[in-house]
Short mmCIF file of C-alpha atoms and ligand atoms in Angstrom, two decimals:
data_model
loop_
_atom_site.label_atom_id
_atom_site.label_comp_id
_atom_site.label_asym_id
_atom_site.label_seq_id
_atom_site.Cartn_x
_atom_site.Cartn_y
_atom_site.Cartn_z
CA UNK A 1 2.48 -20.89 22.22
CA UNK A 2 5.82 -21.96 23.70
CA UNK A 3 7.92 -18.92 25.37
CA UNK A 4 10.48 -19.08 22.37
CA UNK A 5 7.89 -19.02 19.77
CA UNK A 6 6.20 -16.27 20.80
CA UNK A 7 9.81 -14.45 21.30
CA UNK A 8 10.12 -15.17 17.82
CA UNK A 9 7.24 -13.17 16.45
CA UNK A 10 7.32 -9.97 19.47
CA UNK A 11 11.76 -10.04 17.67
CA UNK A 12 9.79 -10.03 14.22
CA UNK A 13 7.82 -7.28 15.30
CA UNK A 14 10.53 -5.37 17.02
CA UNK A 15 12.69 -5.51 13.50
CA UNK A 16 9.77 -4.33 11.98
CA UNK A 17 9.14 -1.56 13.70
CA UNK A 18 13.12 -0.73 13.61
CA UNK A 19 12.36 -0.97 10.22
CA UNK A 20 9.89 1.12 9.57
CA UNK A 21 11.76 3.65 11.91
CA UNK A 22 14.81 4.15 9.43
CA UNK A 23 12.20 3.99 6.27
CA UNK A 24 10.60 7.07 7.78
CA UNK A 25 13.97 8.60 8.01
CA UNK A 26 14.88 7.81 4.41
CA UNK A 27 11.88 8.82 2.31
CA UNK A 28 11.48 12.49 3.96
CA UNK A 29 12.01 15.43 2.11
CA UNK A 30 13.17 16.01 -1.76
CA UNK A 31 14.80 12.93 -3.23
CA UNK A 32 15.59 12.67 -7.13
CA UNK A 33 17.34 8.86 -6.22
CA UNK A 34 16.51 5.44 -7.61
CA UNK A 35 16.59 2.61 -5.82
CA UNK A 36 20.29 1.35 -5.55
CA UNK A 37 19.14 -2.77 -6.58
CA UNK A 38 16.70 -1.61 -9.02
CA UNK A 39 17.21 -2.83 -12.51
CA UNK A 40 16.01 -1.57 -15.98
CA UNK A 41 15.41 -4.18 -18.56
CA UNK A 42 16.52 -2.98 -21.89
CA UNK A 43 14.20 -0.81 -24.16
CA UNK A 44 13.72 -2.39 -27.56
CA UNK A 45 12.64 0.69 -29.05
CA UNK A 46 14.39 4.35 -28.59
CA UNK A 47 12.90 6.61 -26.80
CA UNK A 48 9.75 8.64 -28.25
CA UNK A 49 9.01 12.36 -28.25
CA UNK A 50 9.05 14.16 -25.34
CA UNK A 51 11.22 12.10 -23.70
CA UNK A 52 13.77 11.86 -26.89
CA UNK A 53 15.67 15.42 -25.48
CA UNK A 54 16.40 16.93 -22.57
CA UNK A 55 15.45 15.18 -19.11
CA UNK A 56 11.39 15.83 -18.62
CA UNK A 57 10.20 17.60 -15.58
CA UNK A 58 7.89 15.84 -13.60
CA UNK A 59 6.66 16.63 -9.82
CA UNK A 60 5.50 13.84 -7.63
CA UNK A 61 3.77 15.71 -4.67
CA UNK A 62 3.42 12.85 -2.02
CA UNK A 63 1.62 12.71 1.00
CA UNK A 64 2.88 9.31 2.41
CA UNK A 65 2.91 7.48 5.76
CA UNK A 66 4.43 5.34 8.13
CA UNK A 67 6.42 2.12 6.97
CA UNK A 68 7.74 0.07 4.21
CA UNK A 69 5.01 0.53 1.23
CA UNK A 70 5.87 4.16 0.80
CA UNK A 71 9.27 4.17 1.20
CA UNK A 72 9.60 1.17 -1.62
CA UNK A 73 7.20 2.50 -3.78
CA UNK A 74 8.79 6.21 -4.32
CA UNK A 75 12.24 4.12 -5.21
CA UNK A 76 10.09 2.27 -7.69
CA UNK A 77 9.27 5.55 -9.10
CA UNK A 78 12.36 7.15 -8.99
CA UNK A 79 13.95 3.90 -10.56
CA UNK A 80 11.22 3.90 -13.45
CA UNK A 81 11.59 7.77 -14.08
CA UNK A 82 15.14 7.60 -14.48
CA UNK A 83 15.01 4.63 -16.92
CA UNK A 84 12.50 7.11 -18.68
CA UNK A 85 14.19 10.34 -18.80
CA UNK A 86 12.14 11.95 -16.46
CA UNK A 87 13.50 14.28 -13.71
CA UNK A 88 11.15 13.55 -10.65
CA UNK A 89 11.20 16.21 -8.21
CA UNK A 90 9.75 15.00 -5.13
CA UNK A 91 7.78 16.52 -2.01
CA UNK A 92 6.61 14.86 0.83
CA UNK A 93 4.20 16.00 3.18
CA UNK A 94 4.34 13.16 5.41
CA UNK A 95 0.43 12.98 6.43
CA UNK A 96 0.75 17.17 6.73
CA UNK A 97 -2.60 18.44 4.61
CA UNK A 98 -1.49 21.57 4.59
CA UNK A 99 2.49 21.31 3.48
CA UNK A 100 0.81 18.45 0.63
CA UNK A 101 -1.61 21.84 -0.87
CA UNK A 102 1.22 23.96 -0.43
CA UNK A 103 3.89 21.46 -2.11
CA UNK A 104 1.19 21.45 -4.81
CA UNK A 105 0.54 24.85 -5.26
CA UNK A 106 4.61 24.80 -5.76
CA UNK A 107 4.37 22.23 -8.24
CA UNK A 108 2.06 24.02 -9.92
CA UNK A 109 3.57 27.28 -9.99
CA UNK A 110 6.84 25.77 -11.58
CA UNK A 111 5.07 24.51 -14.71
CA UNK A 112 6.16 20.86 -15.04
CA UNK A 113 5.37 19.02 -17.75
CA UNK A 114 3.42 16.51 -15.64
CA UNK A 115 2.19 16.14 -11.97
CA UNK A 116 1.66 12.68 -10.05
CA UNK A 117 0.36 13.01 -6.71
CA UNK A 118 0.53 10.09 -4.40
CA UNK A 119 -2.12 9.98 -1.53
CA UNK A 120 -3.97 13.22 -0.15
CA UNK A 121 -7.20 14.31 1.55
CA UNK A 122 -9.85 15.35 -0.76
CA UNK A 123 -10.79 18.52 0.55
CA UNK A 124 -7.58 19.88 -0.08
CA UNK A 125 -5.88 18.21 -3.07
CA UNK A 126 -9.40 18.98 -5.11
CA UNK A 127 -9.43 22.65 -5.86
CA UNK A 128 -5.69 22.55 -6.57
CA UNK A 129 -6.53 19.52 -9.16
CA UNK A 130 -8.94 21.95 -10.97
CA UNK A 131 -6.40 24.40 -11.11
CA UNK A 132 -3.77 22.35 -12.39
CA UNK A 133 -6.14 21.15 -15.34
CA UNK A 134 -6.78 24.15 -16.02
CA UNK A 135 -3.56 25.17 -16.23
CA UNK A 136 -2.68 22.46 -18.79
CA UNK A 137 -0.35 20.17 -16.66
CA UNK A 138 -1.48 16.90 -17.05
CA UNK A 139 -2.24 15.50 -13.68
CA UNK A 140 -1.78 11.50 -12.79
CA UNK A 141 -3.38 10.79 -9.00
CA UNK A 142 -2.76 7.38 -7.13
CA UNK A 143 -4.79 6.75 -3.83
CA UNK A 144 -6.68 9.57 -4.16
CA UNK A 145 -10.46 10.16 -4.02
CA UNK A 146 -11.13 13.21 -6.44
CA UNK A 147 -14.64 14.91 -6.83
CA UNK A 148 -13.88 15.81 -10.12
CA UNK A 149 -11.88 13.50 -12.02
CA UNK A 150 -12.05 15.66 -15.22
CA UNK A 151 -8.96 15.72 -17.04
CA UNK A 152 -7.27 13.40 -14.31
CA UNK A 153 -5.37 10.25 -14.77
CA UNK A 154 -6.68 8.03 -11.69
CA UNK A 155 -4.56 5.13 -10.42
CA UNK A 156 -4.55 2.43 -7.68
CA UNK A 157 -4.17 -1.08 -6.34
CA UNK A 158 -7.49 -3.33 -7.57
CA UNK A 159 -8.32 -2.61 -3.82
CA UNK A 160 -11.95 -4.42 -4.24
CA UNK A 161 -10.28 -7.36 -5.27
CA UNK A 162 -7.19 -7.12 -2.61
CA UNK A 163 -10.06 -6.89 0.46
CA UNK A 164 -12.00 -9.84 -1.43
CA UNK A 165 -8.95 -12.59 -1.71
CA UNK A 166 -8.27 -11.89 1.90
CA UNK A 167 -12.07 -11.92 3.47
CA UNK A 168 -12.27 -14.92 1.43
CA UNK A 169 -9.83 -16.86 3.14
CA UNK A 170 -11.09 -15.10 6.47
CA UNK A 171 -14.78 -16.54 5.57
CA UNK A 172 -12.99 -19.68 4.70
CA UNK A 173 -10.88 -19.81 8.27
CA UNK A 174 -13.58 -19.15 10.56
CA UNK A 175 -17.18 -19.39 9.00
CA UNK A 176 -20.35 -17.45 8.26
CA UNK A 177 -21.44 -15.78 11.55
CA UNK A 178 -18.33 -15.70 13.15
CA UNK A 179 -17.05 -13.11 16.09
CA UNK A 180 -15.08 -10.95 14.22
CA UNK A 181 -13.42 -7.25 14.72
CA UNK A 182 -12.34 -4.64 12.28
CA UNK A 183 -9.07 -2.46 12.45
CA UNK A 184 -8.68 0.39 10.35
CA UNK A 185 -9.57 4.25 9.72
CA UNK A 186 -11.97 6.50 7.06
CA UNK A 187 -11.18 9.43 4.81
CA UNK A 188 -7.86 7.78 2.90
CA UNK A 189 -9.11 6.27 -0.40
CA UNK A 190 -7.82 2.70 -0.51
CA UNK A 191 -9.20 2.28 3.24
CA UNK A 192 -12.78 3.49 2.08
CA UNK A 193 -12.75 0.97 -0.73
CA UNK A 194 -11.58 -1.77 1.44
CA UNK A 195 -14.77 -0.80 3.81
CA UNK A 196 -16.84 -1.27 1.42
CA UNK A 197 -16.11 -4.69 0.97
CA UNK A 198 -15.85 -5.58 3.96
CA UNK A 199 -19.35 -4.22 5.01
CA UNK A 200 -20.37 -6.32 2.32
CA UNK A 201 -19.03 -9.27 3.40
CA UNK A 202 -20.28 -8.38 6.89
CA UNK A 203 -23.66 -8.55 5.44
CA UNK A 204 -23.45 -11.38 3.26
CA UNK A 205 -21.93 -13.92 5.97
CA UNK A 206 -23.47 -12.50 9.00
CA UNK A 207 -20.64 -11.67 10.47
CA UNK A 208 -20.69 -10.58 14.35
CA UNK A 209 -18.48 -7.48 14.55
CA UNK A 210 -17.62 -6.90 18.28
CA UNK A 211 -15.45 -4.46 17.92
CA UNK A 212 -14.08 -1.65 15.46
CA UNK A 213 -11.08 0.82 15.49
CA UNK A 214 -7.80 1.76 14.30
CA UNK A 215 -6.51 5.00 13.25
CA UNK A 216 -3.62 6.54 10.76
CA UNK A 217 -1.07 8.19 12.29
CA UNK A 218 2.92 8.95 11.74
CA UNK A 219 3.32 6.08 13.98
CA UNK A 220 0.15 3.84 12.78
CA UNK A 221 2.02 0.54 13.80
CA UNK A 222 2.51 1.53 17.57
CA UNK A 223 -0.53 3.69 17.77
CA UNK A 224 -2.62 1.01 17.27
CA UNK A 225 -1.54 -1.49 19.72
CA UNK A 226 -3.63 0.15 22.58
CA UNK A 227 -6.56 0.34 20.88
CA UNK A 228 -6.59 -3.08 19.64
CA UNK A 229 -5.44 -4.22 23.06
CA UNK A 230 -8.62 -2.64 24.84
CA UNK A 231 -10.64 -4.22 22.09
CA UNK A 232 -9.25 -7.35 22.50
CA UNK A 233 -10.04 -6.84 26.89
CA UNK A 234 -13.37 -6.44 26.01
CA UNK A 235 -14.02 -9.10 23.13
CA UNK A 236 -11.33 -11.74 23.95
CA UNK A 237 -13.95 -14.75 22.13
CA UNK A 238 -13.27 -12.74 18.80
CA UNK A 239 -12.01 -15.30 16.39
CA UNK A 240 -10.70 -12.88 13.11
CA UNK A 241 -9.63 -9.47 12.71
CA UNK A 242 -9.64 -7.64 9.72
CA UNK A 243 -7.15 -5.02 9.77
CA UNK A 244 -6.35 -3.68 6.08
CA UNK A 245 -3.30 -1.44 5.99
CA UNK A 246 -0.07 -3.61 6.75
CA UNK A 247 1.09 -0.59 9.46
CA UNK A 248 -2.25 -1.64 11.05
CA UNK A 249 -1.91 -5.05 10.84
CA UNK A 250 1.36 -5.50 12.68
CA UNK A 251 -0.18 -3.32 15.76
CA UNK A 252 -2.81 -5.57 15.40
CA UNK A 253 -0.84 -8.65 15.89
CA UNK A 254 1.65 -6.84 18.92
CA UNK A 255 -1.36 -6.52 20.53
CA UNK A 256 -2.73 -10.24 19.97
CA UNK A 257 0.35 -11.15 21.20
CA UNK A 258 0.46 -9.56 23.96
CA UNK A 259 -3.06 -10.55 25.09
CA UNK A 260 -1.48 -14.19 24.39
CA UNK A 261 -4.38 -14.76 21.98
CA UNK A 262 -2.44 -15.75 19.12
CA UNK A 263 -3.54 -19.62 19.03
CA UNK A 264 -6.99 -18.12 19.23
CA UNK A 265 -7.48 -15.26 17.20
CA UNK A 266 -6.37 -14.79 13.46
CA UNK A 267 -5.12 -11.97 11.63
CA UNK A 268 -6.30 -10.44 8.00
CA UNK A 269 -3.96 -7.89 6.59
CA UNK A 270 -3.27 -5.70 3.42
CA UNK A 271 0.58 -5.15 1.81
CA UNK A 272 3.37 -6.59 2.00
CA UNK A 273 6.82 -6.25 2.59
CA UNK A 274 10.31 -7.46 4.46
CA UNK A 275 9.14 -6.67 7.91
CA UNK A 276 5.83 -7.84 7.31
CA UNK A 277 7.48 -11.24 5.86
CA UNK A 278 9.32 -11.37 8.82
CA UNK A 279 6.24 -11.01 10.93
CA UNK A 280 4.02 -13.08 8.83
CA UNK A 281 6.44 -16.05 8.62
CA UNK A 282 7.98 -15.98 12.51
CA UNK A 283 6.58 -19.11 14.03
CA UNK A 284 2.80 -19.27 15.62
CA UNK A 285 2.16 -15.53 13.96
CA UNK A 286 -1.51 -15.30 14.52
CA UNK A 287 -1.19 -12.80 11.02
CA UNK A 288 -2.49 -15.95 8.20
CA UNK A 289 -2.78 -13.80 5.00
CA UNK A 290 -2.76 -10.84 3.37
CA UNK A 291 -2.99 -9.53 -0.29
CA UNK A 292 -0.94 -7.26 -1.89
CA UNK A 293 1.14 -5.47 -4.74
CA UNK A 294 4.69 -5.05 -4.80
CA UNK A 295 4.94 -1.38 -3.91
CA UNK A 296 7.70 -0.52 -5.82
CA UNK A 297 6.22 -2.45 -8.92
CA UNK A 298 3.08 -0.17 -7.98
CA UNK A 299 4.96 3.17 -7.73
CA UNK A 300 6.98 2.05 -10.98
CA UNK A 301 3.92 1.42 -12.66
CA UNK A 302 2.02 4.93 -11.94
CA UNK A 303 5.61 6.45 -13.82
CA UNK A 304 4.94 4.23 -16.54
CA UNK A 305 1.06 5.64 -16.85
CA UNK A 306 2.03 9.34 -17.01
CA UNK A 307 4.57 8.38 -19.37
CA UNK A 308 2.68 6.33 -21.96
CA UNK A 309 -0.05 9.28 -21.69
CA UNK A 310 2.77 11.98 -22.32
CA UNK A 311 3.94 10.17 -25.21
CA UNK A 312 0.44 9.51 -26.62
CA UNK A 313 -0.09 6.10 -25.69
CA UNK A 314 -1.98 5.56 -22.63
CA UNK A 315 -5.26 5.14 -24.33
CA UNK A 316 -7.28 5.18 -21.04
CA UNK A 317 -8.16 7.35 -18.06
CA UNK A 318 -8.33 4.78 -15.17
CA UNK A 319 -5.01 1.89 -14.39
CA UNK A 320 -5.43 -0.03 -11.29
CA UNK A 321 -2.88 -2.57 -10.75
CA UNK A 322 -4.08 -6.34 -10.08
CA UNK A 323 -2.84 -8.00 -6.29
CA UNK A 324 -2.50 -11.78 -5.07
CA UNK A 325 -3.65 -13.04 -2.29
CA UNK A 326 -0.71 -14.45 -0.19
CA UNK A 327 -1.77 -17.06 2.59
CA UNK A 328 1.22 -17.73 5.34
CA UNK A 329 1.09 -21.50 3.97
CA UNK A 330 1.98 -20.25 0.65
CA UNK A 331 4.88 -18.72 1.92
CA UNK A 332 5.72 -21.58 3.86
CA UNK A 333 5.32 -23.99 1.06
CA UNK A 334 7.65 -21.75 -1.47
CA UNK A 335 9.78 -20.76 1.25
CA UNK A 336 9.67 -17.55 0.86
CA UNK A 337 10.81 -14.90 3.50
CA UNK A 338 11.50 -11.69 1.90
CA UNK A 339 10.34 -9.50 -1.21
CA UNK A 340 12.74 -10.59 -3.32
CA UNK A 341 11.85 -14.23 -3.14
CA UNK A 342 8.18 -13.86 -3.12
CA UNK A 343 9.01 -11.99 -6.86
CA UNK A 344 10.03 -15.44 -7.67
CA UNK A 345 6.78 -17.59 -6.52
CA UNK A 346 5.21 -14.97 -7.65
CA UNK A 347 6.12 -13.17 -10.94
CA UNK A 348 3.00 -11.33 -11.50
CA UNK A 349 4.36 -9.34 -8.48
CA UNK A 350 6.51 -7.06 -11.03
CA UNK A 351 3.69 -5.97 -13.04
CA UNK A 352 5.54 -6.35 -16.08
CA UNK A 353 3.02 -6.64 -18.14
CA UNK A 354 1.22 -4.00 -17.00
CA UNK A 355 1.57 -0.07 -18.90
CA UNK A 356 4.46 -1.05 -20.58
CA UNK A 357 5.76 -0.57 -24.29
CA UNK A 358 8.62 -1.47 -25.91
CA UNK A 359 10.43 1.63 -25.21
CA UNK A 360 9.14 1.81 -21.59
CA UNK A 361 9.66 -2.03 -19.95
CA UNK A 362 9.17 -2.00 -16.10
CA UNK A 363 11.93 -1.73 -14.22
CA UNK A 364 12.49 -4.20 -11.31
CA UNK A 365 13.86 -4.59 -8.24
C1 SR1 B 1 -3.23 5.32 4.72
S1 SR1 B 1 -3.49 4.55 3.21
C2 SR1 B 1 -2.47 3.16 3.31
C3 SR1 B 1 -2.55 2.33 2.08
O1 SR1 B 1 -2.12 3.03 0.97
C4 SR1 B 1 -1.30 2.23 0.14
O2 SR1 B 1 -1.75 2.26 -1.16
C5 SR1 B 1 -1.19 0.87 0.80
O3 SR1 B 1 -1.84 -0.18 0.14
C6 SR1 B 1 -1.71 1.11 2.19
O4 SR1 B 1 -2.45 0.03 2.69
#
């Protein structure tokens, strides 16, 4: 890769990590806020009981993480609740188990009319689940592995389909038996179910996997370019890396980069969003495709289930909303560098099809 080029992707990098700096700062602590650019289209049908009066109180206990995804998706949420008369009150225990039970217990204690909680460990969301079901709040869970899904509302991306268009296209890229490595970490819900797959797909293509690591942390992004570096020392023949959490996948591709491997090994991500555009699109990025929801379609969308289930509507227990598989040649051939344009190539994007009625149309950005 020429010097400039591979300036170009270390500056996309750099933005993104600026980026993902200030999101951290903005989506900490209680926020009631929509998104400023959000838009509502226009209900075609008032407003149904209980949402017909006063605003509704509903508690979204969230136990988020580094980056974009989270910060986009609670301003989906916020945007969605507001267009549905719904006061959100919002914690955030910002990968704290203990402050997430504790935010819960809160939740709990205040009597809401609903509960959504967004990500959590199982061990300690579970018992306070229970208790909220048995307490009569209705209880809608997104990204969250539950023991006891009794009463629950369960939501999340169609994350066995999101790891399948991308390994796919990895199988596709670089063949049955290839050297491969694997970047990510166990006991969050949409990583397990991405594991899955991809131990299948280890299986069925005889994939060589020289490596495995990666971790979640409040700095996932940077915290992960040393142990993909080492990996890379060790295995520098490895032709595809499977790294399914986009905080994950940019430390994945710093640290290609800085091994100067990115001619020779490619990059397999999950989620989307402007820094990861920017990082995706900046010229020779060894990152090649990734699948993914809009997040703050997503977190929109998980409003739109408790409310169609508080109004009597839902009809179902389980929502998972679909993804697309976006390749960096299909963002090259729509010219497409940002969110906002890939809504365009892309309509499905906004979900706004999904959990909607005609009093309750998704909101977009
Ligand atoms: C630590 S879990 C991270 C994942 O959760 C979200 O749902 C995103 O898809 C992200 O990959």
């Amino acid at each position: 890769m020429a010097i400039t080029r591979r300036v170009a992707v270390v500056a996309a990098l750099a933005t993104a990590s600026i980026l993902a700096l200030s999101a951290c700062a903005q989506s900490s602590g209680t926020s009631t806020g929509a998104a400023e650019s959000s838009t509502a289209t226009a209900a075609s049908a008032p407003l149904p009981a209980p949402f017909d009066g006063s605003p509704v109180k509903v508690a979204l206990v969230r136990q988020s993480g580094a980056g974009d995804f989270f910060t986009s998706w609670g301003a989906g949420a916020a945007a969605q609740a507001k267009a549905a008369n719904i006061d959100l009150q919002v914690t955030d225990a910002r990968n704290d188990n203990a402050k997430q039970a504790s935010d819960l217990e809160q939740a709990i204690a205040a009597k809401p009319a609903a509960i959504i909680i967004d990500h959590g460990q199982t061990d300690t969301i579970q018992p306070l689940v229970t208790k909220a079901v048995a307490a009569g709040i209705p209880v809608v869970i997104y990204d969250l592995a539950l023991t006891d899904t009794t009463g629950v509302i369960t939501t999340s991306q169609s994350d066995a389909s999101m790891a399948q268009g991308v390994l796919d296209q990895l199988v596709k890229d670089v063949g049955d038996g290839a050297k491969v490595g694997y970047v990510s970490a166990t006991g969050f819900a949409p990583l397990d179910r991405r594991a899955a797959v991809w131990n299948q797909y280890v299986k069925d293509h005889n994939l060589n996997v020289v490596f495995s690591t990666g971790k979640v942390t409040e700095s996932t992004a940077t915290d992960n370019i040393p142990l993909v570096d080492a990996a890379l020392k060790q295995n520098p023949d490895v032709q595809a890396i499977f790294a399914p959490y986009d905080e994950i996948t940019k430390g994945t591709v710093q640290a290609v980069i800085q091994n100067n491997l990115q001619s020779k090994v490619k990059v397999y991500g999950i989620d989307i969003s402007n820094a990861d555009l920017e990082v995706i699109t900046a010229p020779d990025s060894p990152w090649v495709a990734t699948s993914a929801t809009d997040p703050a379609a997503v977190g929109a969308a998980v409003v739109r289930t408790l409310a169609l289930s508080l109004a009597g509507q839902l009809g179902k227990t389980d929502v998972q909303f679909p993804a697309k598989t976006i390749t960096q040649q299909f963002l090259a051939d729509n010219n497409v560098t940002n969110v906002a344009e890939l809504r365009v190539a892309e309509p499905s994007l906004k979900l706004d099809d999904v959990v909607v009625a005609d009093w309750l149309p998704a909101v977009s950005e």
